[in-house]
XYZ file of C-alpha atoms in Angstrom:
198
model
C -26.826 52.292 118.703
C -29.533 56.077 117.159
C -30.065 58.612 119.365
C -34.254 57.132 119.228
C -36.980 54.590 120.986
C -34.635 52.489 121.285
C -37.110 49.056 120.236
C -37.381 50.797 117.099
C -33.731 51.919 116.106
C -32.902 48.500 116.938
C -35.540 46.895 114.962
C -33.960 48.908 111.805
C -31.080 48.423 112.941
C -31.333 44.573 112.173
C -32.919 45.985 109.120
C -29.754 47.266 108.233
C -27.332 44.250 109.231
C -29.643 41.524 107.698
C -29.642 43.800 104.434
C -25.652 43.916 104.786
C -25.063 40.560 105.119
C -27.721 39.200 101.989
C -26.695 42.130 99.315
C -24.357 39.294 97.671
C -26.385 36.825 97.943
C -30.219 36.834 97.851
C -31.197 40.676 96.449
C -34.685 39.496 95.782
C -35.561 39.857 99.468
C -34.174 43.447 100.029
C -37.072 45.195 99.064
C -38.800 43.689 102.135
C -36.352 45.030 103.704
C -36.329 48.267 102.525
C -39.385 48.663 102.843
C -39.671 47.147 106.298
C -37.294 49.525 107.494
C -39.219 52.593 105.568
C -41.965 51.833 108.085
C -40.068 51.535 110.961
C -38.562 54.933 110.588
C -41.852 56.763 109.429
C -43.057 55.157 112.748
C -39.768 56.985 115.091
C -39.015 59.916 113.396
C -40.085 63.324 113.242
C -41.010 64.771 110.327
C -40.382 68.572 111.601
C -36.879 67.598 111.357
C -36.664 65.351 108.320
C -36.785 68.493 106.400
C -33.494 70.052 108.087
C -31.779 67.495 108.861
C -32.007 67.233 104.309
C -30.190 70.001 103.877
C -27.870 69.053 105.475
C -26.893 66.494 103.159
C -26.980 67.379 100.024
C -26.070 63.329 98.271
C -28.619 62.489 100.158
C -30.990 64.584 98.216
C -29.106 64.460 95.085
C -29.871 60.735 95.103
C -33.930 61.681 96.145
C -34.609 64.057 93.328
C -32.353 61.951 90.766
C -35.365 59.083 91.845
C -38.032 61.442 91.856
C -36.902 63.295 88.211
C -37.299 58.836 87.326
C -41.057 58.876 88.705
C -41.805 62.000 86.594
C -39.786 60.567 83.521
C -43.148 58.522 84.029
C -46.012 61.136 82.477
C -44.049 60.107 78.986
C -44.237 56.506 78.877
C -46.448 53.636 77.602
C -44.612 50.985 79.418
C -46.114 51.601 82.540
C -45.030 47.275 83.321
C -41.495 48.289 82.830
C -41.885 51.149 84.450
C -43.433 49.998 87.637
C -40.301 47.840 87.843
C -37.003 49.887 87.377
C -39.289 51.751 90.019
C -38.783 49.216 92.242
C -35.370 48.193 90.983
C -33.957 52.204 91.946
C -36.512 52.177 95.306
C -33.301 52.816 97.150
C -32.185 55.774 95.859
C -35.086 56.615 97.426
C -35.519 55.370 100.992
C -31.850 54.373 102.708
C -31.212 58.480 102.072
C -34.077 59.405 102.965
C -34.136 57.667 105.856
C -29.983 57.368 106.485
C -29.955 61.283 106.274
C -32.196 61.375 108.702
C -31.233 59.383 111.564
C -28.716 60.259 113.744
C -25.943 57.565 115.092
C -24.144 57.829 118.371
C -20.102 57.753 116.625
C -19.191 55.694 113.793
C -19.878 52.037 115.211
C -23.017 51.267 113.461
C -21.522 51.927 110.128
C -19.040 50.235 111.105
C -20.620 47.552 111.676
C -22.357 47.727 108.326
C -19.558 47.806 106.730
C -18.099 44.877 108.241
C -21.110 42.672 108.052
C -21.564 43.761 104.080
C -17.438 43.085 103.412
C -18.045 39.458 105.869
C -20.635 38.337 103.788
C -18.885 39.854 100.351
C -15.712 37.429 101.794
C -18.155 34.565 102.355
C -20.035 34.567 99.118
C -17.189 34.213 96.916
C -15.343 31.577 98.872
C -18.776 29.347 98.614
C -18.367 29.921 94.183
C -14.998 29.494 94.044
C -14.944 25.821 96.307
C -18.577 25.959 93.535
C -16.480 26.106 91.247
C -12.946 24.447 91.600
C -16.067 21.393 93.064
C -17.307 21.847 88.922
C -13.650 21.217 86.937
C -12.898 19.041 89.011
C -16.197 16.842 89.083
C -17.252 17.854 85.350
C -14.388 18.482 84.367
C -16.702 22.077 83.585
C -14.844 25.344 83.834
C -16.853 27.755 85.733
C -14.284 30.712 87.189
C -15.621 33.104 84.785
C -18.198 35.522 84.354
C -21.894 34.457 84.552
C -20.455 31.066 85.830
C -18.557 31.928 88.787
C -20.668 34.611 89.767
C -23.402 31.928 90.908
C -25.386 34.394 93.627
C -25.884 37.597 91.480
C -25.710 38.731 87.836
C -21.465 39.306 87.438
C -22.534 42.726 87.344
C -23.990 43.997 90.632
C -20.856 41.414 92.015
C -18.409 43.292 90.578
C -20.611 46.205 91.347
C -20.432 45.512 95.045
C -16.427 44.234 94.882
C -14.977 47.823 93.724
C -17.213 49.455 96.452
C -15.642 46.869 99.041
C -11.767 47.344 97.331
C -12.413 50.966 97.856
C -13.561 51.388 101.586
C -10.267 48.940 102.041
C -7.596 51.054 100.066
C -9.422 53.681 102.353
C -9.194 52.235 105.540
C -5.518 50.545 104.810
C -4.223 54.922 103.623
C -6.185 56.527 106.468
C -7.600 53.977 108.947
C -10.786 55.305 109.218
C -13.680 52.520 108.883
C -12.165 48.999 109.649
C -10.343 49.058 113.942
C -11.442 45.808 114.172
C -9.708 44.527 111.214
C -5.343 44.380 110.680
C -4.335 45.748 107.833
C -3.027 42.575 106.781
C -6.454 41.076 106.805
C -7.631 44.330 104.745
C -4.689 43.690 102.529
C -5.605 39.931 101.872
C -10.122 41.020 101.221
C -8.570 43.393 99.268
C -6.621 40.978 97.611
C -9.236 38.527 96.892
C -11.482 41.346 95.792
C -8.985 41.870 92.926
C -8.420 38.487 91.874
C -12.413 37.976 91.859
């Protein structure tokens, strides 16, 4: 999977997969997984290669610098309680680029697996939201098919962002057949339609 110590690599891989699965459901647990992933990364990395790896991955470096600029901005704030919360929310902008850009993958299989887990979890969350909205409409005559009432697990803005990302991945895959080799074109198109109508 990842060219590092096998046990640490497996645990890190599991934290990434767990992150992909719970992203559309329970974002409050993401901080624990992100920090755990970062700790495991620190243990397994050869620090001498981090600087070189980051230089080769400019998008990751851009995201890390964006987070650091946010940190510098705290010098001019008086609302430290909100600033601390904001830094915690934006923590993935620092940790994910740092850990993923400096990790060597043995091909695209693991990347595919993360995307498949995320898309599968997103489909399940949509189905649950649809079933819940249907149940409430039938039993209580309450229309929960729109906006906050429909998005049971997440803020609608985050839900929409995940749906847009999933749609973009599926569109690229349908056009180029690049990422999700385990999905047929019909399955990808079906998920794309589901994401679009949601």
